[in-house]
CSV table of N, CA and C in Angstrom, one decimal:
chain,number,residue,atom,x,y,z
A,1,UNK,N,20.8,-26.7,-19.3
A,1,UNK,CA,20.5,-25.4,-19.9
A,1,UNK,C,19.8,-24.5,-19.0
A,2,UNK,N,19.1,-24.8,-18.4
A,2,UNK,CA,18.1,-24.3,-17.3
A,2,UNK,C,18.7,-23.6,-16.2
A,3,UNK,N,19.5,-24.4,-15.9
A,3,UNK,CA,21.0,-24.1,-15.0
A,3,UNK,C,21.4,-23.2,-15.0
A,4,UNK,N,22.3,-22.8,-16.1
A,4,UNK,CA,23.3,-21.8,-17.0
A,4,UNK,C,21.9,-20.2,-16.8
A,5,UNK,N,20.8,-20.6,-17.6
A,5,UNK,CA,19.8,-19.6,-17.2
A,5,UNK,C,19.4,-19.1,-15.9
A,6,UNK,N,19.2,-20.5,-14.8
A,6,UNK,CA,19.2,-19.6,-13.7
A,6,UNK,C,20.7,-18.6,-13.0
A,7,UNK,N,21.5,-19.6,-13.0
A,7,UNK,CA,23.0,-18.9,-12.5
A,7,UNK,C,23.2,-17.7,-12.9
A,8,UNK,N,22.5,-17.3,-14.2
A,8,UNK,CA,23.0,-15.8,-15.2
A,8,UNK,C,21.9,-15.1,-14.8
A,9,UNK,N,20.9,-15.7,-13.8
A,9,UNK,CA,19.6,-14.3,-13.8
A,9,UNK,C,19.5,-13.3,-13.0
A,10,UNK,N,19.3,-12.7,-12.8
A,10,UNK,CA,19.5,-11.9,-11.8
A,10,UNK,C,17.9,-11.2,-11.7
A,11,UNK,N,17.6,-11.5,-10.1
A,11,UNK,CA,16.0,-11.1,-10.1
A,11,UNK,C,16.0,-9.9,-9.4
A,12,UNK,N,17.1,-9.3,-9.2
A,12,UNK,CA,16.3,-7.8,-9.2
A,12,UNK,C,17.0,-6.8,-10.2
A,13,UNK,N,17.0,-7.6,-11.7
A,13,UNK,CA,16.5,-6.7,-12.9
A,13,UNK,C,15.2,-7.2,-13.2
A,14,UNK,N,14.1,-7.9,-12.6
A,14,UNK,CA,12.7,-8.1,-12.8
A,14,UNK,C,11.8,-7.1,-12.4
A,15,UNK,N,10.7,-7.1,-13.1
A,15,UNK,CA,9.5,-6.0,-13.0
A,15,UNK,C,8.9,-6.5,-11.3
A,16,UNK,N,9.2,-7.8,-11.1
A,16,UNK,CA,8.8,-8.5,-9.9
A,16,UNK,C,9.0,-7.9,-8.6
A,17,UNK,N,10.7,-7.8,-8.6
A,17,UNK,CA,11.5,-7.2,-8.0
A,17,UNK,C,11.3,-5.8,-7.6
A,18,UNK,N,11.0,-4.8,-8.6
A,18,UNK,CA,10.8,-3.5,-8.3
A,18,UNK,C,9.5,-3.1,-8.0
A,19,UNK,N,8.6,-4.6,-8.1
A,19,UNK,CA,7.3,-3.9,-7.3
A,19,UNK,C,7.4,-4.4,-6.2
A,20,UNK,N,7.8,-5.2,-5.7
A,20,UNK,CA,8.6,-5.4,-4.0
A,20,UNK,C,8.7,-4.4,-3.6
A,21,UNK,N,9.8,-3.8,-4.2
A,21,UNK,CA,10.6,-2.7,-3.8
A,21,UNK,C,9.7,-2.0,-3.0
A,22,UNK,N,8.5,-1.7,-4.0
A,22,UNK,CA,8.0,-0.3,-3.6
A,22,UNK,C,6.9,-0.9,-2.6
A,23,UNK,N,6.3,-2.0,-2.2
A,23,UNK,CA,5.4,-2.4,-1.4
A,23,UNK,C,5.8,-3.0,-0.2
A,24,UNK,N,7.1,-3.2,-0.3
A,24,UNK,CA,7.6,-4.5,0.9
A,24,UNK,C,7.5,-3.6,2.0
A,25,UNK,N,7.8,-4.4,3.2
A,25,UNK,CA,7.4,-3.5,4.6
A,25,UNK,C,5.8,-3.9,5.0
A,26,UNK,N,5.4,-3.6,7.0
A,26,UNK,CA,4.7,-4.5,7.2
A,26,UNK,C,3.6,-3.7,7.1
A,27,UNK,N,3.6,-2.2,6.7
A,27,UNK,CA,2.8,-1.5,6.5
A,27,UNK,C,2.6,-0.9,5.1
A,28,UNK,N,3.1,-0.6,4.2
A,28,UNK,CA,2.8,-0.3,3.1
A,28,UNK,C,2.0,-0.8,2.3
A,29,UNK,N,1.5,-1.9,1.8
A,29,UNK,CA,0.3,-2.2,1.4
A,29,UNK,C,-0.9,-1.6,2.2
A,30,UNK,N,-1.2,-2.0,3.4
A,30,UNK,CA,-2.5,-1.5,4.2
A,30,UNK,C,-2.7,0.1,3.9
A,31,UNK,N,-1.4,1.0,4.2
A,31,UNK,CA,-1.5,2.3,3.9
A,31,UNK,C,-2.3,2.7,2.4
A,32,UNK,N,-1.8,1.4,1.1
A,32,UNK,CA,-2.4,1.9,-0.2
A,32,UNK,C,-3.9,1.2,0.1
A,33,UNK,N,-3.7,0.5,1.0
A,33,UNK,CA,-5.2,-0.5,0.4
A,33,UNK,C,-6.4,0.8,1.3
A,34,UNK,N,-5.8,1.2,2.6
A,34,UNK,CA,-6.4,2.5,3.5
A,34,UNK,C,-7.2,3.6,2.1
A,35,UNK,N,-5.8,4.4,1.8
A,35,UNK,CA,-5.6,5.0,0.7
A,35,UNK,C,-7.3,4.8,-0.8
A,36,UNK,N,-6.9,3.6,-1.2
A,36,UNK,CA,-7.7,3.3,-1.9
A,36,UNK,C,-9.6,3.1,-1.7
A,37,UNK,N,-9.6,2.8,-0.2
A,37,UNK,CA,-10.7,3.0,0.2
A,37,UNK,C,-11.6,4.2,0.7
A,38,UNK,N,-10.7,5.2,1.1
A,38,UNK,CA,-11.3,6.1,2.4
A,38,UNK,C,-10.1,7.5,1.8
A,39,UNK,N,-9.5,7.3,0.8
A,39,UNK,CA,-8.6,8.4,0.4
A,39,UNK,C,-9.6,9.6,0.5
A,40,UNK,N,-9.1,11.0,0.5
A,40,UNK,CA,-7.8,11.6,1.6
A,40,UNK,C,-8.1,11.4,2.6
A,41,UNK,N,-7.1,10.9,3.0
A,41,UNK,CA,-7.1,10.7,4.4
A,41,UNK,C,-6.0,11.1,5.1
A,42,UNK,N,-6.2,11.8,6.3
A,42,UNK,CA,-5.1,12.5,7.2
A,42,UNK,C,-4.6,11.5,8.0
A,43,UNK,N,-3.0,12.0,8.6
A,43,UNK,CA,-2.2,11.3,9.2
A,43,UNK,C,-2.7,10.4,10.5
A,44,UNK,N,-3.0,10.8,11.6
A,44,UNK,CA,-3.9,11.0,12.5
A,44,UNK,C,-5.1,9.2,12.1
A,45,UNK,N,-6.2,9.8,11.0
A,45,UNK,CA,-6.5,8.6,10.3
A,45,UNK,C,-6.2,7.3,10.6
A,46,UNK,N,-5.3,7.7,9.7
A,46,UNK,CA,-4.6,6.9,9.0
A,46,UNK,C,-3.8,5.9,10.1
A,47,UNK,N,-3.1,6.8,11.1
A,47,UNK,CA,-2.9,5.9,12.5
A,47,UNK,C,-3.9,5.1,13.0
A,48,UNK,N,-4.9,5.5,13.1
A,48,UNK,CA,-6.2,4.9,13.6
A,48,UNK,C,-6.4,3.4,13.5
A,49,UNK,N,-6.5,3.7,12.1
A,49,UNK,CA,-6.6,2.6,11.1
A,49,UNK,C,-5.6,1.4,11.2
A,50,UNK,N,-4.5,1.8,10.9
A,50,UNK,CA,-3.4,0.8,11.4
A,50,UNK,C,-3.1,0.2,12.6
A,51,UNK,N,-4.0,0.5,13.4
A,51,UNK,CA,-3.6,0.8,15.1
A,51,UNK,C,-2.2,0.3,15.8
A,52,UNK,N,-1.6,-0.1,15.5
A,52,UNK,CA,-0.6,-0.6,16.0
A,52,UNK,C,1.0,0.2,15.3
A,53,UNK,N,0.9,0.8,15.0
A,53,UNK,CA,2.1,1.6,14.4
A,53,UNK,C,2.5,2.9,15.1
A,54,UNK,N,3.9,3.0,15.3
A,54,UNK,CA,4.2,4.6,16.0
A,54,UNK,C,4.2,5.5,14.6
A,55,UNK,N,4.1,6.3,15.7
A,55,UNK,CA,4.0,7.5,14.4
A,55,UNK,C,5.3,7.7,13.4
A,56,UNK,N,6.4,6.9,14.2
A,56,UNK,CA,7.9,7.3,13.7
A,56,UNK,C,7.9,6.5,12.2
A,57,UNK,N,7.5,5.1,12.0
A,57,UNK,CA,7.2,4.0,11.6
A,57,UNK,C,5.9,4.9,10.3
A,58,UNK,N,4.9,5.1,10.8
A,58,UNK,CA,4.0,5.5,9.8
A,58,UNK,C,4.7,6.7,9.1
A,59,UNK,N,5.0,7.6,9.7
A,59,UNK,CA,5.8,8.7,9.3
A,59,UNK,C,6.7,8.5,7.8
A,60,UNK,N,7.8,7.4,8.3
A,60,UNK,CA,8.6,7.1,7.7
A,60,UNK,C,8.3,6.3,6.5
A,61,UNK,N,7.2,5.6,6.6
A,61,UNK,CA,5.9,4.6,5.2
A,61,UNK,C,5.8,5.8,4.8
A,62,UNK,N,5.1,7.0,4.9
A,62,UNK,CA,4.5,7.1,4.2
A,62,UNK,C,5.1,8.3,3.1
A,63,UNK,N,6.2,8.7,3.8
A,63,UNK,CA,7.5,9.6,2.8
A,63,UNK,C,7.8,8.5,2.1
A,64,UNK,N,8.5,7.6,2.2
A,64,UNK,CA,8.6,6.6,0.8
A,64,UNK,C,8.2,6.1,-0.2
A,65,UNK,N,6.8,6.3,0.0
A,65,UNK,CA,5.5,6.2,-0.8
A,65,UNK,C,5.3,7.4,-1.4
A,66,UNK,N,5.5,8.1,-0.9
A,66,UNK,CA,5.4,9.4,-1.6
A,66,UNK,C,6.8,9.9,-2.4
A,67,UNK,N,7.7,9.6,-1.7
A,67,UNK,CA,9.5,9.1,-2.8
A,67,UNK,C,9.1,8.5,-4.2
A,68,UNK,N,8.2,7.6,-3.9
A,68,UNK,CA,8.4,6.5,-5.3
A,68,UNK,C,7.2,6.7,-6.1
A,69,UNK,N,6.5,8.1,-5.7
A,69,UNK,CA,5.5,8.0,-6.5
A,69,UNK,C,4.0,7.6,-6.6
A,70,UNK,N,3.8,7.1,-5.3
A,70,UNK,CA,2.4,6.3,-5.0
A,70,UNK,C,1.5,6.4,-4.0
A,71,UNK,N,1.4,7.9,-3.5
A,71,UNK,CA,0.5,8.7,-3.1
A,71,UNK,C,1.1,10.0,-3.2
A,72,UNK,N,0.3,11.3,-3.2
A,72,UNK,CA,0.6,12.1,-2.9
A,72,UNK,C,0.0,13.1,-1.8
A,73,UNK,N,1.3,13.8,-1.4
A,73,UNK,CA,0.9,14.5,0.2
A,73,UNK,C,0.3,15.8,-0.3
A,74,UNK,N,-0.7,16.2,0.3
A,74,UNK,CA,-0.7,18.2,0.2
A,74,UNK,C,-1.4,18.3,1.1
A,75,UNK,N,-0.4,19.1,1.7
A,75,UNK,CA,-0.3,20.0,2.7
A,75,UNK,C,-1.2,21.4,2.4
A,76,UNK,N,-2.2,21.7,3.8
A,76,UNK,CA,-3.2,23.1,3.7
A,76,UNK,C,-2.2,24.4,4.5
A,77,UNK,N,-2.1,25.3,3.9
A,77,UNK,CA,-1.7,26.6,4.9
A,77,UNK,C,-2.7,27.1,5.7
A,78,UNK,N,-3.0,26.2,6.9
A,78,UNK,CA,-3.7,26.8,8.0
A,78,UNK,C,-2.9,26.4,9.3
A,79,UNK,N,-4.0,26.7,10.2
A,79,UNK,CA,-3.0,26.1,11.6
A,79,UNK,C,-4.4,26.4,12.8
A,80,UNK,N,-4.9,24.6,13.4
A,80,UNK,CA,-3.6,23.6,13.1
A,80,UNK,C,-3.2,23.0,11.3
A,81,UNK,N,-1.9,22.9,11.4
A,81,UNK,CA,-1.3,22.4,10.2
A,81,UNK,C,-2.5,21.4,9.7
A,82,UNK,N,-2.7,21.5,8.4
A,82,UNK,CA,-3.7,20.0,8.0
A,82,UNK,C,-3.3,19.4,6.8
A,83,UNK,N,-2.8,18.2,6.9
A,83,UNK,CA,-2.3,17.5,5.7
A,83,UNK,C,-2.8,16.3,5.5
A,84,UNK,N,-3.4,16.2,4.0
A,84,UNK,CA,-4.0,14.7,3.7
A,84,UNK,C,-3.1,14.1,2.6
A,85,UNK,N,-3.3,12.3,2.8
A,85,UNK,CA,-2.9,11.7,1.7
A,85,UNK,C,-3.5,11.2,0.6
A,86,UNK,N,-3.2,11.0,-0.5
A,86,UNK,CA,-4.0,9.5,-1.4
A,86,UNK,C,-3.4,9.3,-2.5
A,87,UNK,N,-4.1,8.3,-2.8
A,87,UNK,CA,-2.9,7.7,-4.2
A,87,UNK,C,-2.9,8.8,-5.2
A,88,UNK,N,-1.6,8.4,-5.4
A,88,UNK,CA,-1.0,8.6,-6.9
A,88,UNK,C,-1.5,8.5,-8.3
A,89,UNK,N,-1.6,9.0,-9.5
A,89,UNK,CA,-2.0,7.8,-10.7
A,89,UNK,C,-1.1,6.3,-10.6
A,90,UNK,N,-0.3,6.7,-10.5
A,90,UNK,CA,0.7,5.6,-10.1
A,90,UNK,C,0.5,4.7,-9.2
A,91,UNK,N,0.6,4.9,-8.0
A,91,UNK,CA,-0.6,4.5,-6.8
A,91,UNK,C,-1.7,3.5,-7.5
A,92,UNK,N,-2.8,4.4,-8.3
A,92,UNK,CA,-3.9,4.0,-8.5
A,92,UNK,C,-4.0,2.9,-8.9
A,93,UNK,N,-2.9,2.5,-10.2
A,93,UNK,CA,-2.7,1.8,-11.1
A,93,UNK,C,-2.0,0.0,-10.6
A,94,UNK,N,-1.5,0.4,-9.2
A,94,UNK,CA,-1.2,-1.0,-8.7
A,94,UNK,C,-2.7,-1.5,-8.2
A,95,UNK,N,-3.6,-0.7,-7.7
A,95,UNK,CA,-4.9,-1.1,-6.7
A,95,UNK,C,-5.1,-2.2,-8.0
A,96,UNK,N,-4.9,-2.5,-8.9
A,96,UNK,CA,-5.9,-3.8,-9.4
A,96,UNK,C,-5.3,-5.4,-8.6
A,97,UNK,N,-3.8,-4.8,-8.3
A,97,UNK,CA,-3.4,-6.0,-8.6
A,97,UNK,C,-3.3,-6.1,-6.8
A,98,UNK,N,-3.5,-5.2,-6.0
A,98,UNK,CA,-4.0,-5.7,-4.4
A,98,UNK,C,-5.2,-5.8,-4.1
A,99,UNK,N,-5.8,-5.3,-5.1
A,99,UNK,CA,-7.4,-5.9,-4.9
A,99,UNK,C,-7.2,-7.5,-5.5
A,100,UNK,N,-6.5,-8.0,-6.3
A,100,UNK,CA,-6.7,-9.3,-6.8
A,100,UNK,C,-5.7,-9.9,-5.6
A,101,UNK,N,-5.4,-9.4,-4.7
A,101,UNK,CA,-4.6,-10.2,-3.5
A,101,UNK,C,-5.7,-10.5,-2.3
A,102,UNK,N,-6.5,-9.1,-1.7
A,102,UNK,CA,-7.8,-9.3,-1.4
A,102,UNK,C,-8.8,-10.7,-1.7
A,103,UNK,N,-9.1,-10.6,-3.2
A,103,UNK,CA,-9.9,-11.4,-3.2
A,103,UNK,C,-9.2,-13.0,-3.2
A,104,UNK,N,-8.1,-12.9,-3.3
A,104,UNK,CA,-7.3,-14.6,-3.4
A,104,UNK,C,-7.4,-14.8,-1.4
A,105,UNK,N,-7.1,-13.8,-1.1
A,105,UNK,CA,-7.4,-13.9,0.5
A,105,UNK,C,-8.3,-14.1,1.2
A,106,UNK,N,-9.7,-14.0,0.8
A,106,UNK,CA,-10.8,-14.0,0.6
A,106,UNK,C,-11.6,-15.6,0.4
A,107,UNK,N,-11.1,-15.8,-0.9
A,107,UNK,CA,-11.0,-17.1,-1.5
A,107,UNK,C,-10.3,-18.3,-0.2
A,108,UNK,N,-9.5,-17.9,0.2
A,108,UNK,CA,-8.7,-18.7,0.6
A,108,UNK,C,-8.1,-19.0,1.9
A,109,UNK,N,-8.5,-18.1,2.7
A,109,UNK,CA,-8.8,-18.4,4.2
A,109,UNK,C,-9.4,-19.2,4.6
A,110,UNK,N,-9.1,-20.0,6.0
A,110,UNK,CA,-9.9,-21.0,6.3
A,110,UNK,C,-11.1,-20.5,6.9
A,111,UNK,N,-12.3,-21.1,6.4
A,111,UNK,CA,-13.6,-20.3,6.7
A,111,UNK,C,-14.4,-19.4,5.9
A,112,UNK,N,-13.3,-18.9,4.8
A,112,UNK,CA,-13.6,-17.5,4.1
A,112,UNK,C,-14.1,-17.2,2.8
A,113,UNK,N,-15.1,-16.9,2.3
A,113,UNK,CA,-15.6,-17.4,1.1
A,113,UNK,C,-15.9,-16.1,0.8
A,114,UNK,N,-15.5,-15.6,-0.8
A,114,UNK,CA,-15.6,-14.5,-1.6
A,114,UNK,C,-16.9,-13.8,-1.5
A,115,UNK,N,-17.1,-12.9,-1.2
A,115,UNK,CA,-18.2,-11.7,-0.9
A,115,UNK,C,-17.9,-11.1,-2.2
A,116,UNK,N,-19.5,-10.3,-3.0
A,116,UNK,CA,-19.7,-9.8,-3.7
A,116,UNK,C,-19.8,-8.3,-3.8
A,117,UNK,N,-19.7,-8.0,-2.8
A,117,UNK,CA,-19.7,-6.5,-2.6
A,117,UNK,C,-18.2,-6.1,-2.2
A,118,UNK,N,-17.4,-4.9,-3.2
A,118,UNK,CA,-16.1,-4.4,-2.8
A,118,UNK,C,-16.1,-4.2,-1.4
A,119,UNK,N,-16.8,-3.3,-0.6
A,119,UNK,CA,-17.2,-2.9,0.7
A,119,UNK,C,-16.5,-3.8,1.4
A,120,UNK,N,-16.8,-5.3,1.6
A,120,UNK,CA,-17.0,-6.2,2.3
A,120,UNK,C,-15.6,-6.5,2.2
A,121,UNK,N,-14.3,-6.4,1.5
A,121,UNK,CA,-12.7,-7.3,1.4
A,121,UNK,C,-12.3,-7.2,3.0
């Protein structure tokens, strides 16, 4: 019976599935977890922070994130051009469940033992 259930399921009609969707990739999490800490934050930043990403790669994160609803960009009319990011409500509303990734990481590194202060993840 179990069988017949898995054979017929299909996991990307799961809620699992579509929040993959929107977080997979080797940067997209860090960008919301960035985001969530230190929001608005400019492009430039935000490179900083990642250190190891081209701009082509950051660029390209962070239009898709902004595609699906989970930060938003605005752009200032000056020059030089200045544009910051930060989460979305949408956005905002996953931060519980990558903070509860945080702290399982935290938990669970060799060595690594849960700190009481947010600051500290």
């Amino acid at each position: 019976m179990i069988k017949d259930y898995i054979e017929n399921a299909n996991f990307e009609d799961t809620g699992f599935s579509y929040t993959m969707s929107l977080i997979s990739g080797k940067h997209k999490m860090v960008i919301l977890y960035c985001l969530m800490e230190y929001a608005p934050v400019r492009f430039n930043e935000m490179r900083r922070y990642l250190k190891k990403v081209t701009d082509k790669t950051l660029s390209s994160n962070l239009k898709e994130l902004e595609s699906d609803g989970l930060i938003n960009r605005k752009e200032y009319p000056q020059i030089p051009p200045k544009v910051e990011y930060s989460l979305s409500e949408k956005g905002a509303s996953l931060m519980a469940i990558l903070d509860q990734l945080c702290i399982w990481g935290l938990e669970n590194r060799p060595g690594g033992k849960l700190r009481k202060s947010n600051s500290n993840r």
